[in-house]
Short mmCIF file of C-alpha atoms and ligand atoms in Angstrom, two decimals:
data_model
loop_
_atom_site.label_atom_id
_atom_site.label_comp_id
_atom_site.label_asym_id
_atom_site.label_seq_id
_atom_site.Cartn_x
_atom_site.Cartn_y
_atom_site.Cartn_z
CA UNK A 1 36.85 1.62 -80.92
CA UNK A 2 38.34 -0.31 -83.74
CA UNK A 3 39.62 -3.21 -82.07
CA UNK A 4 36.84 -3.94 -79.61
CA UNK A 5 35.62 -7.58 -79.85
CA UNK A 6 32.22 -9.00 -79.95
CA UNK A 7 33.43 -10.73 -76.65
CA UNK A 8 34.38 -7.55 -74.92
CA UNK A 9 31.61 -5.55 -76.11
CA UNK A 10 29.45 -8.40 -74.78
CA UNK A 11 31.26 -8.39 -71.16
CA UNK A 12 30.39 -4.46 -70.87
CA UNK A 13 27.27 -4.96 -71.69
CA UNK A 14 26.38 -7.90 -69.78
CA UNK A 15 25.21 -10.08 -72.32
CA UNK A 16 25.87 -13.18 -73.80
CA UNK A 17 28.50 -13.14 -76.73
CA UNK A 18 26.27 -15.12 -78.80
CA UNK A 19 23.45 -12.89 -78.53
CA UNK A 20 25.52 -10.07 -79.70
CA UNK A 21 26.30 -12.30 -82.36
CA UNK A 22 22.82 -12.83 -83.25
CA UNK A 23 21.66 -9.35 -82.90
CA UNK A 24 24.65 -9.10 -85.72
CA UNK A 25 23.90 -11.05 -88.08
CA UNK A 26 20.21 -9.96 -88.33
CA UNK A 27 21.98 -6.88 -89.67
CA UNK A 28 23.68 -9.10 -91.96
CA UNK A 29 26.81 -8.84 -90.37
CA UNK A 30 28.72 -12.94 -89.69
CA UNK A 31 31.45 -12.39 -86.53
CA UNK A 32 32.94 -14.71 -84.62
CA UNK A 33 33.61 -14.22 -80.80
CA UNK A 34 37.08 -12.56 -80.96
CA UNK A 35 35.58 -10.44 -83.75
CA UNK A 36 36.64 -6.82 -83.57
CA UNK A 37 33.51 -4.53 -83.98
CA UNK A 38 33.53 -1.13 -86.40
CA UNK A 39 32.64 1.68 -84.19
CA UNK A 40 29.25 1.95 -86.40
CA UNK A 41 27.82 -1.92 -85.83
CA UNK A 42 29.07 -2.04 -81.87
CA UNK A 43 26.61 1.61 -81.30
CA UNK A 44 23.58 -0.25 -83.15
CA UNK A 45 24.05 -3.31 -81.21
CA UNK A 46 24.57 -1.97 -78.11
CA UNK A 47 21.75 0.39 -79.09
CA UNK A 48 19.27 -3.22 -79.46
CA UNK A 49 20.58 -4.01 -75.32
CA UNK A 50 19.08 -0.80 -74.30
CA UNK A 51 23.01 0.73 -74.13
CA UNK A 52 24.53 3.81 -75.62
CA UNK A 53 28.31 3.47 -76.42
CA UNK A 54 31.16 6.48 -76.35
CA UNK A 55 34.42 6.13 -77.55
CA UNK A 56 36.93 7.93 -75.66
CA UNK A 57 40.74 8.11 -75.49
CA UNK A 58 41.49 7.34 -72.22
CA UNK A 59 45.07 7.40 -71.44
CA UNK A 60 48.32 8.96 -73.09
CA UNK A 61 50.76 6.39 -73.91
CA UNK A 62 52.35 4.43 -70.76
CA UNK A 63 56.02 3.25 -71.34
CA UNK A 64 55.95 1.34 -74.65
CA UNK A 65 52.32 0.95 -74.93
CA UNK A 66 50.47 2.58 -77.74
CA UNK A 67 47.35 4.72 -77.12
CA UNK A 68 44.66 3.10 -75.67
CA UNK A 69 41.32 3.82 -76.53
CA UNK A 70 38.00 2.75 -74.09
CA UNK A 71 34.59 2.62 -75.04
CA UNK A 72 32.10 3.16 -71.78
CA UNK A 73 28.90 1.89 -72.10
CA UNK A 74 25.76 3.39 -70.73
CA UNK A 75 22.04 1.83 -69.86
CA UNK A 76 20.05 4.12 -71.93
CA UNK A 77 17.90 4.54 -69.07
CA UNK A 78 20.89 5.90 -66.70
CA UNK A 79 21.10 9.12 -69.36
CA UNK A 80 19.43 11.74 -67.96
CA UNK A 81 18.53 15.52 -68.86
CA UNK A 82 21.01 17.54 -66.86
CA UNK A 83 21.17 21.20 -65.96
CA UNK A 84 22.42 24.06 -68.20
CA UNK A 85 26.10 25.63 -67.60
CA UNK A 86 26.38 29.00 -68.90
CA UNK A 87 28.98 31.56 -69.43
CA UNK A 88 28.50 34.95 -68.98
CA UNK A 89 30.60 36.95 -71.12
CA UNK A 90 31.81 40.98 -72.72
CA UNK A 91 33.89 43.75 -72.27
CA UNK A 92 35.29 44.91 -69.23
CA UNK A 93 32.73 46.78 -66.82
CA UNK A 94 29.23 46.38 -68.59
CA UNK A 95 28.49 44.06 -65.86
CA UNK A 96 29.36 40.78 -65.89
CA UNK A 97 30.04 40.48 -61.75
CA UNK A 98 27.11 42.50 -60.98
CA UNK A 99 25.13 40.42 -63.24
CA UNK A 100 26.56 36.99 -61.71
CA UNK A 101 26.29 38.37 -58.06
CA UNK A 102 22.40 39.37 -58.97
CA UNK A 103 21.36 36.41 -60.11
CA UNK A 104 22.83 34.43 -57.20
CA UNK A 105 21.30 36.70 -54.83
CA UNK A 106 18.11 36.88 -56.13
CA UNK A 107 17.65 33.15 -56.19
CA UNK A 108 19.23 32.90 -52.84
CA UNK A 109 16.41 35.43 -51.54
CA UNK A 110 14.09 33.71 -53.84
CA UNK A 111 13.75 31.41 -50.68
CA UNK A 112 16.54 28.14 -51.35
CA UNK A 113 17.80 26.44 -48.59
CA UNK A 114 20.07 28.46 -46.73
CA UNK A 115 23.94 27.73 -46.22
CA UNK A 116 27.00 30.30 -47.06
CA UNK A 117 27.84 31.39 -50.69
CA UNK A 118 31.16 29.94 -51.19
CA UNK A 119 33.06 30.58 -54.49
CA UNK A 120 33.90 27.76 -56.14
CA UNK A 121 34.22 28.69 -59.89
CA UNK A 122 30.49 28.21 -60.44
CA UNK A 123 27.21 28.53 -58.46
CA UNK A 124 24.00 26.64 -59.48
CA UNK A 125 20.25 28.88 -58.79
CA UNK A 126 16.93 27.11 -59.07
CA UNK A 127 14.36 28.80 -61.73
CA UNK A 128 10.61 28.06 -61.97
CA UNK A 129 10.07 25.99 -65.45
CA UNK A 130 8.57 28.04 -67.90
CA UNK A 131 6.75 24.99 -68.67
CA UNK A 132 5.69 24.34 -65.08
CA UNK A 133 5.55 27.42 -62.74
CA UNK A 134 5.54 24.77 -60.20
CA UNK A 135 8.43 22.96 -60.61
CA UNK A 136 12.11 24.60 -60.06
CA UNK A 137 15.37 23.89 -62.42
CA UNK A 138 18.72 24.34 -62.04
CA UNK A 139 20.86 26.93 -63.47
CA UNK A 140 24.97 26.44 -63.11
CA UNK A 141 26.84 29.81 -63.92
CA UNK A 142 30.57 29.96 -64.10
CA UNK A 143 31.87 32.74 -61.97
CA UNK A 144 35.55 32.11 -61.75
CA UNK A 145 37.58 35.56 -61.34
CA UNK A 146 38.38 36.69 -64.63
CA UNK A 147 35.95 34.62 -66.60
CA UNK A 148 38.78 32.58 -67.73
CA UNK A 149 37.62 29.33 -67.24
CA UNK A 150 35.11 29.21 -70.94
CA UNK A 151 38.41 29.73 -72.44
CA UNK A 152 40.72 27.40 -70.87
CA UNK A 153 38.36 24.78 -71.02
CA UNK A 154 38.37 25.23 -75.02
CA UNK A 155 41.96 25.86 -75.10
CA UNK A 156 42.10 22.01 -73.38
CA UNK A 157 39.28 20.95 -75.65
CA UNK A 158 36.52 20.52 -73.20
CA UNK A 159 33.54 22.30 -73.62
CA UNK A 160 33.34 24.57 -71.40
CA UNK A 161 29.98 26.14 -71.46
CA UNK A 162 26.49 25.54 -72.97
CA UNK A 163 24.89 28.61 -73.15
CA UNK A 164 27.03 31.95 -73.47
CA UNK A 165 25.54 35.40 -72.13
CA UNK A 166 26.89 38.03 -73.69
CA UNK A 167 26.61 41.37 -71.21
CA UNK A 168 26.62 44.52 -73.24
CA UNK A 169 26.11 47.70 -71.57
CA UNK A 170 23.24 49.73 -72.85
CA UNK A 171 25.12 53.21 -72.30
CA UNK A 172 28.82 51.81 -73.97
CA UNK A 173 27.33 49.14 -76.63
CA UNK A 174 29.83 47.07 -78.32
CA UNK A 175 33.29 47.01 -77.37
CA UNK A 176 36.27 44.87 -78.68
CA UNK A 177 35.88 42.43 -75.70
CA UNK A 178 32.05 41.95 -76.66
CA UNK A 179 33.30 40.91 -79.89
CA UNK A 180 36.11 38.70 -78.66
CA UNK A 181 33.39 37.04 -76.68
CA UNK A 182 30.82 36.78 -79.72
CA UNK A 183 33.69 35.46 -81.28
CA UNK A 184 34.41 32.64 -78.28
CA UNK A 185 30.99 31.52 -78.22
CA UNK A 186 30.18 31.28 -81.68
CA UNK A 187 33.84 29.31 -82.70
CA UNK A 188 32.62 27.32 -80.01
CA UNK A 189 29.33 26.74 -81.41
CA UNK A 190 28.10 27.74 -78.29
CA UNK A 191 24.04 29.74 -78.45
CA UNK A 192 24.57 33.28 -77.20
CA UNK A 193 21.22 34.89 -75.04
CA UNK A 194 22.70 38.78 -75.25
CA UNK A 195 22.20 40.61 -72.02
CA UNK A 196 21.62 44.39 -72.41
CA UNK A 197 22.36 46.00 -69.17
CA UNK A 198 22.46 49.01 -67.25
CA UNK A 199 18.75 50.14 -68.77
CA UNK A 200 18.54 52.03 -66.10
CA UNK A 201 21.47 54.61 -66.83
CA UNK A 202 19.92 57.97 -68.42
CA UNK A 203 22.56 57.45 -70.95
CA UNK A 204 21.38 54.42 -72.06
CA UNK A 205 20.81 53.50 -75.69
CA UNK A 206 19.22 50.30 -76.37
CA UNK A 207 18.14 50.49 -80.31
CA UNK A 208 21.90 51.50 -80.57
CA UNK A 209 23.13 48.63 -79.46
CA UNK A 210 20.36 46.60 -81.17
CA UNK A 211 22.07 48.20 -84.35
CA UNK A 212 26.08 47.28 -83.12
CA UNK A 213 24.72 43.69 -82.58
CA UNK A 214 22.87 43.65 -86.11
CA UNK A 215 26.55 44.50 -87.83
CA UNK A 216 27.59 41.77 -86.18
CA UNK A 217 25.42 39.45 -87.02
CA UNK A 218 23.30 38.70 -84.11
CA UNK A 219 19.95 40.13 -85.37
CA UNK A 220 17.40 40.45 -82.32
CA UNK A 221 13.70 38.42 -82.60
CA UNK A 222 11.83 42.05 -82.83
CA UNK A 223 13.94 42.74 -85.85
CA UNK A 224 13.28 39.61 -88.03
CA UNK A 225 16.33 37.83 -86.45
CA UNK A 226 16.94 34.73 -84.24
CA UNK A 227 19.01 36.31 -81.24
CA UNK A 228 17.28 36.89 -77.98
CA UNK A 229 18.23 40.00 -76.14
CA UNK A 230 17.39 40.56 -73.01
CA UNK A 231 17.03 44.46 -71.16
CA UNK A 232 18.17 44.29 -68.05
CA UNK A 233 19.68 46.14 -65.12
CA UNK A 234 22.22 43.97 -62.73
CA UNK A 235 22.14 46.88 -60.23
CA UNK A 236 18.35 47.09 -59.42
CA UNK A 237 18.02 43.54 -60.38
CA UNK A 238 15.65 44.66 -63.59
CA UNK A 239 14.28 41.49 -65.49
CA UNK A 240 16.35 38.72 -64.89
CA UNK A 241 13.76 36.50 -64.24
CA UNK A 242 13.47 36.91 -68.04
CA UNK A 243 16.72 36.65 -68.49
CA UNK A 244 16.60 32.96 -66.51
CA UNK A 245 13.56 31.70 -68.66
CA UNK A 246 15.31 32.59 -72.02
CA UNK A 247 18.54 31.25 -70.92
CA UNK A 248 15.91 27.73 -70.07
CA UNK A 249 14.17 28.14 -73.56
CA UNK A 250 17.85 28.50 -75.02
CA UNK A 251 18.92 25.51 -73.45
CA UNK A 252 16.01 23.20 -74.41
CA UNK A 253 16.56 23.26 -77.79
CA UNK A 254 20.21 21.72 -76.98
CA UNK A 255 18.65 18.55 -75.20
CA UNK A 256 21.11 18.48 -72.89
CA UNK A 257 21.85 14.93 -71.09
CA UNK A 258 24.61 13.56 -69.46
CA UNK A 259 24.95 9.51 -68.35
CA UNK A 260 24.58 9.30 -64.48
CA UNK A 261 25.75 5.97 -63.88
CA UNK A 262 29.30 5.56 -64.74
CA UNK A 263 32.59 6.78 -62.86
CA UNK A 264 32.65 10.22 -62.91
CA UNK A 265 34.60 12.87 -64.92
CA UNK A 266 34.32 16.85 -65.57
CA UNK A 267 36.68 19.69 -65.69
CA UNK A 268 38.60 21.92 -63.03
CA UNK A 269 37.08 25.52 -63.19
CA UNK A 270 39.89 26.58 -60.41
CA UNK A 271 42.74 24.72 -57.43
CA UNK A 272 44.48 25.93 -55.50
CA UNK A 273 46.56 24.88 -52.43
CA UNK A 274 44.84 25.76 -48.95
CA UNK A 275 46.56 26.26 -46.14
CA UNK A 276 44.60 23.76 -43.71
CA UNK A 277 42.79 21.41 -46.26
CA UNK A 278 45.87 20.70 -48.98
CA UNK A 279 44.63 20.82 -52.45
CA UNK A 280 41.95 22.00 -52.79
CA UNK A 281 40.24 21.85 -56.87
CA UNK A 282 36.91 23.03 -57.80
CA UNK A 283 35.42 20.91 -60.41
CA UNK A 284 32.50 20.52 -62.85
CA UNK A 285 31.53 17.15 -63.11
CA UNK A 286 29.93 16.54 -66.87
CA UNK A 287 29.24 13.09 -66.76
CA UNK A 288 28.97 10.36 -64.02
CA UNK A 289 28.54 10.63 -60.29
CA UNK A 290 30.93 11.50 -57.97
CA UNK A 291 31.52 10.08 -54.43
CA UNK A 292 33.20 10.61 -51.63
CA UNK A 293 36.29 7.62 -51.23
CA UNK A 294 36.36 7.41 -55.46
CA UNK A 295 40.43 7.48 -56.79
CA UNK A 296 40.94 9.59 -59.37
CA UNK A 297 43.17 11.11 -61.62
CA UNK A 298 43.02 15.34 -62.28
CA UNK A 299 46.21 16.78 -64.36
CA UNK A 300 49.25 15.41 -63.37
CA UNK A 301 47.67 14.17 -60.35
CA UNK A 302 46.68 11.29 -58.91
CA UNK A 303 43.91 11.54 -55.64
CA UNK A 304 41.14 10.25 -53.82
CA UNK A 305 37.86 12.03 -52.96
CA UNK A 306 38.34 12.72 -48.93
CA UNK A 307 35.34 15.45 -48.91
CA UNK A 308 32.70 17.00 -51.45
CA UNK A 309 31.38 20.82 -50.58
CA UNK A 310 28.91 22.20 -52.62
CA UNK A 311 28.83 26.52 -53.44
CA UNK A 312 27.02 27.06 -50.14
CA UNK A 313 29.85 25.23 -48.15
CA UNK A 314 27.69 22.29 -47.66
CA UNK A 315 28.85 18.58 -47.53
CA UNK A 316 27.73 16.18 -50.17
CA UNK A 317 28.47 12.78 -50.92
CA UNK A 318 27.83 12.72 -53.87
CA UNK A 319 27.91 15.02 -57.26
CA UNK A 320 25.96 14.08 -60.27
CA UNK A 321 26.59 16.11 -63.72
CA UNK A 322 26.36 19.36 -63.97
CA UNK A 323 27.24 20.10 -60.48
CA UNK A 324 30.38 22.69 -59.40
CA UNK A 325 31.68 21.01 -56.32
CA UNK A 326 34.74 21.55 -54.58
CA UNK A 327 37.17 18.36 -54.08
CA UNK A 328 39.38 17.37 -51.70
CA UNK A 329 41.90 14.91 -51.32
CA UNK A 330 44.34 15.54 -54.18
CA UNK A 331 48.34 15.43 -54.07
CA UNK A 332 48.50 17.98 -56.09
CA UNK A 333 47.38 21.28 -57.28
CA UNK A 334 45.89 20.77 -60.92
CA UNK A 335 44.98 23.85 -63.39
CA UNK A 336 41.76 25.36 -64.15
CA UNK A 337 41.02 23.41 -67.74
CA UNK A 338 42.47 19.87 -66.79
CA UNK A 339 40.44 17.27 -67.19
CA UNK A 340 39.25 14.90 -63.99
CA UNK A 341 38.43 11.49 -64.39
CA UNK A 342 37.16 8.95 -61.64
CA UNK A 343 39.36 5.78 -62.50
CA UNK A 344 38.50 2.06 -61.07
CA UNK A 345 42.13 0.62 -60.30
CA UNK A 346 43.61 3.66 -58.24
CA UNK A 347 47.00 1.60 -58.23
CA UNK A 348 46.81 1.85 -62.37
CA UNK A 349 45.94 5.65 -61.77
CA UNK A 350 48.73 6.31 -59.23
CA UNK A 351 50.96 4.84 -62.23
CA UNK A 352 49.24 7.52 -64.67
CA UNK A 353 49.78 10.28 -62.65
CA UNK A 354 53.66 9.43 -62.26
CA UNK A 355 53.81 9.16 -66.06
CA UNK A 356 52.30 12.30 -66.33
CA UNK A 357 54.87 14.22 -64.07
CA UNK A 358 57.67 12.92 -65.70
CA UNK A 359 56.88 13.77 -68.89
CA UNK A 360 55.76 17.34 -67.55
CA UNK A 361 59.38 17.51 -66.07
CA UNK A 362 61.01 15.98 -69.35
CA UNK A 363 59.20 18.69 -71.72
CA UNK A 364 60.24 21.21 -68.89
CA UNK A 365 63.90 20.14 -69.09
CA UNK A 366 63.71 20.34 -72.83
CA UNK A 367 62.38 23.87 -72.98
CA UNK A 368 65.30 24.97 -70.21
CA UNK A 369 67.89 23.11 -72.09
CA UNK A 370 66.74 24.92 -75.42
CA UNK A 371 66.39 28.74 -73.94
CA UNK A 372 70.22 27.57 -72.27
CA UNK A 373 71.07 26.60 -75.95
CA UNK A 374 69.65 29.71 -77.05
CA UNK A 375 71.74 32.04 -74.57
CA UNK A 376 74.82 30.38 -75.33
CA UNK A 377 74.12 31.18 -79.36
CA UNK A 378 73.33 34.72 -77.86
CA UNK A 379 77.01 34.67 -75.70
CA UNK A 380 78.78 33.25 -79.02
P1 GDP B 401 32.47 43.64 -65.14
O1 GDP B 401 33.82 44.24 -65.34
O2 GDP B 401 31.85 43.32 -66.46
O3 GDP B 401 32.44 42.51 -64.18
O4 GDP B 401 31.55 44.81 -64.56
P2 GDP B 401 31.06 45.07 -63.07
O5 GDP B 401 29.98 44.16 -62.70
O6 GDP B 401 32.24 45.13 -62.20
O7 GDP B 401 30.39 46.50 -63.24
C1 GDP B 401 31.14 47.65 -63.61
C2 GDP B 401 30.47 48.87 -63.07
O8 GDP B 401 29.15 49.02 -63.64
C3 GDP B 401 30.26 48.82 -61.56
O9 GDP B 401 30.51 50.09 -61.03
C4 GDP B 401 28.78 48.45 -61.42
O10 GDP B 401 28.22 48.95 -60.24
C5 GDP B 401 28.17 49.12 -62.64
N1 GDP B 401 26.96 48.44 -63.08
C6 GDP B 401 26.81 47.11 -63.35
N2 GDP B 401 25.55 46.84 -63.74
C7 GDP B 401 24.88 48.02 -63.70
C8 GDP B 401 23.54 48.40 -63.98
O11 GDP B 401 22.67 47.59 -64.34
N3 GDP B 401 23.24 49.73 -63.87
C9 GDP B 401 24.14 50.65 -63.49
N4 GDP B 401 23.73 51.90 -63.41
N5 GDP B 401 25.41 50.31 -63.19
C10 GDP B 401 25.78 49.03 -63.30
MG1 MG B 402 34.04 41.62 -63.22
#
């Protein structure tokens, strides 16, 4: 962040000031201590203490106060590969619920510890490495109702997903919703592992969907391309162990890591208010570690982790990135999309959260006020 001083950048860091200032000026770079840092020279400093610095905006504006901008700072060594989330998307009916409920139950026969599926907006499944036969890795599918939540998250600017699967039915081929989705994935520079399903219908024509796809630019590897497509059937549960390892491969090539250490944030795939527990949000944490007892701030609301339940129903107390849990303890219900952060000073939080609601009500009033203005114009 423009702004951030050598002596605040130092006190995140834990180091001494005038070792950052050393570190500095072996770049070439003369600061003093209340020497605000470009965004550039604070990441190759921090870089030299073993730390890896992200700018984020924290906070809307509270009363007066301009936007405030926070940098967190992460021990290199407390970055860790994390697991895969993947989307599984098309048109209506090729088989996006039979593939999702297939998968799960596959894995769950597959011999994991036992427990109740719960839905929770996403479900993780343990795959054998394709490196390592021997060693298992985790899988997290969004299944919220609807498939909504890719898109929400990207209409809030998260990112939703890292790996889309596009389902195509082998006996329909490609629809306007497979395209939509195509669409999704690739504006959201998302890789897309295409799923063609239902192999097992007589009906089914696989080069002829092979050929759709090719029109649309997603060229399978058999045909000189860079697309891997996948034949599958959800109903008799037809190579998805395939399916699993290319969705691995896929994923490799992104690198995917996630810091472990700091307070935790992610995104709600789906809330709701239950009738015994009070809100109730389901939530993807992407960064950070979650704990039972941390305040936090989801939406327009302010809460504080009472309980953590994983998709099998079981209690946790803790959720590390890229892990769907299920929170409780919220005062309100938040929307699938909003973003959840873990916040320090739950007082400072509390303050957010009432900030927050009022300006929800304010722009509510203002849209009322404006349809009344309109009626009246209407009436005139
Ligand atoms: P969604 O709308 O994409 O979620 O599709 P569904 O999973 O609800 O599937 C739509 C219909 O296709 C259901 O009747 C499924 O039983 C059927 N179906 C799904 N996968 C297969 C498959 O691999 N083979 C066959 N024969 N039918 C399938
Ligand atoms: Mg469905």
């Amino acid at each position: 962040v423009e702004g951030t001083t050598v002596k605040e950048l130092a006190e995140k860091i834990e180091v001494k000031p005038k070792d950052i200032m050393a570190a500095l000026l072996a770049k070439g770079i003369l600061a003093t201590i209340n020497q605000p840092l470009s965004e550039e020279a604070m990441r190759e400093v921090a870089r030299e203490f073993g730390y890896e610095v992200t700018v984020r905006s924290l906070e809307e504006i509270i009363n007066d106060q301009q936007d405030t901008l926070a940098i967190e700072t992460d021990a290199l060594d407390d970055i860790e590969p994390r697991a895969p989330v993947v989307a599984v998307m098309g048109h209506v009916d090729h088989g996006k619920t039979s593939l999702l409920d297939a998968i799960r139950n596959t894995r769950v026969a597959a011999g994991e510890a036992g427990g109740i599926t719960q839905h929770i907006g996403a479900y993780s499944v343990e795959v054998p490495d394709p490196d390592n036969r021997e060693k298992l890795r985790r899988i997290v599918f969004l299944d919220t109702p609807g498939h909504e939540a890719f898109t929400m998250m990207r209409a809030r600017g998260a990112k939703g997903a890292d790996v889309a699967v596009i389902v195509v039915a082998a006996d329909d081929g490609v629809m306007p919703q497979t395209i939509e989705a195509i669409d999704h994935a690739r504006a959201a520079k998302v890789p897309i592992v295409v799923a063609i399903n239902k192999i097992d219908k007589p009906q089914a024509n696989v080069e002829r969907v092979k050929k759709e796809l090719s029109d649309i630019g997603l060229i399978c590897e058999e045909w000189g391309g860079d697309t891997v497509m996948v034949e599958i059937s959800a109903k008799h549960r037809r190579n998805l162990d395939t399916l699993l390892e290319m969705i691995l491969l896929t994923s490799d090539l992104l690198d995917l890591k996630a810091p472990t250490k700091r307070l935790a944030s992610g995104v709600v795939l789906e809330a709701r208010l239950d009738k015994g527990r009070g809100p109730v949000a389901s939530v993807l944490v992407q960064q950070g570690t979650l704990k039972v007892g941390d305040p936090f701030i989801v939406g327009l609301h302010f809460g504080r982790v009472r309980a953590l339940i994983d998709d099998r129903g079981r209690p946790l107390t803790e959720a590390g990135p890229s892990v769907p849990v299920e929170v409780l303890g919220l005062e309100g219900v938040p929307k699938a999309g909003d973003l959840f952060q873990v916040v320090d000073d739950a007082a400072r939080a509390q303050e957010l959260a009432n900030y927050r609601q009022s300006k929800a009500r304010m722009a509510q009033l203002m849209s009322s006020a404006a349809r009344g203005l309109e009626d009246m114009y209407q009436q005139m």
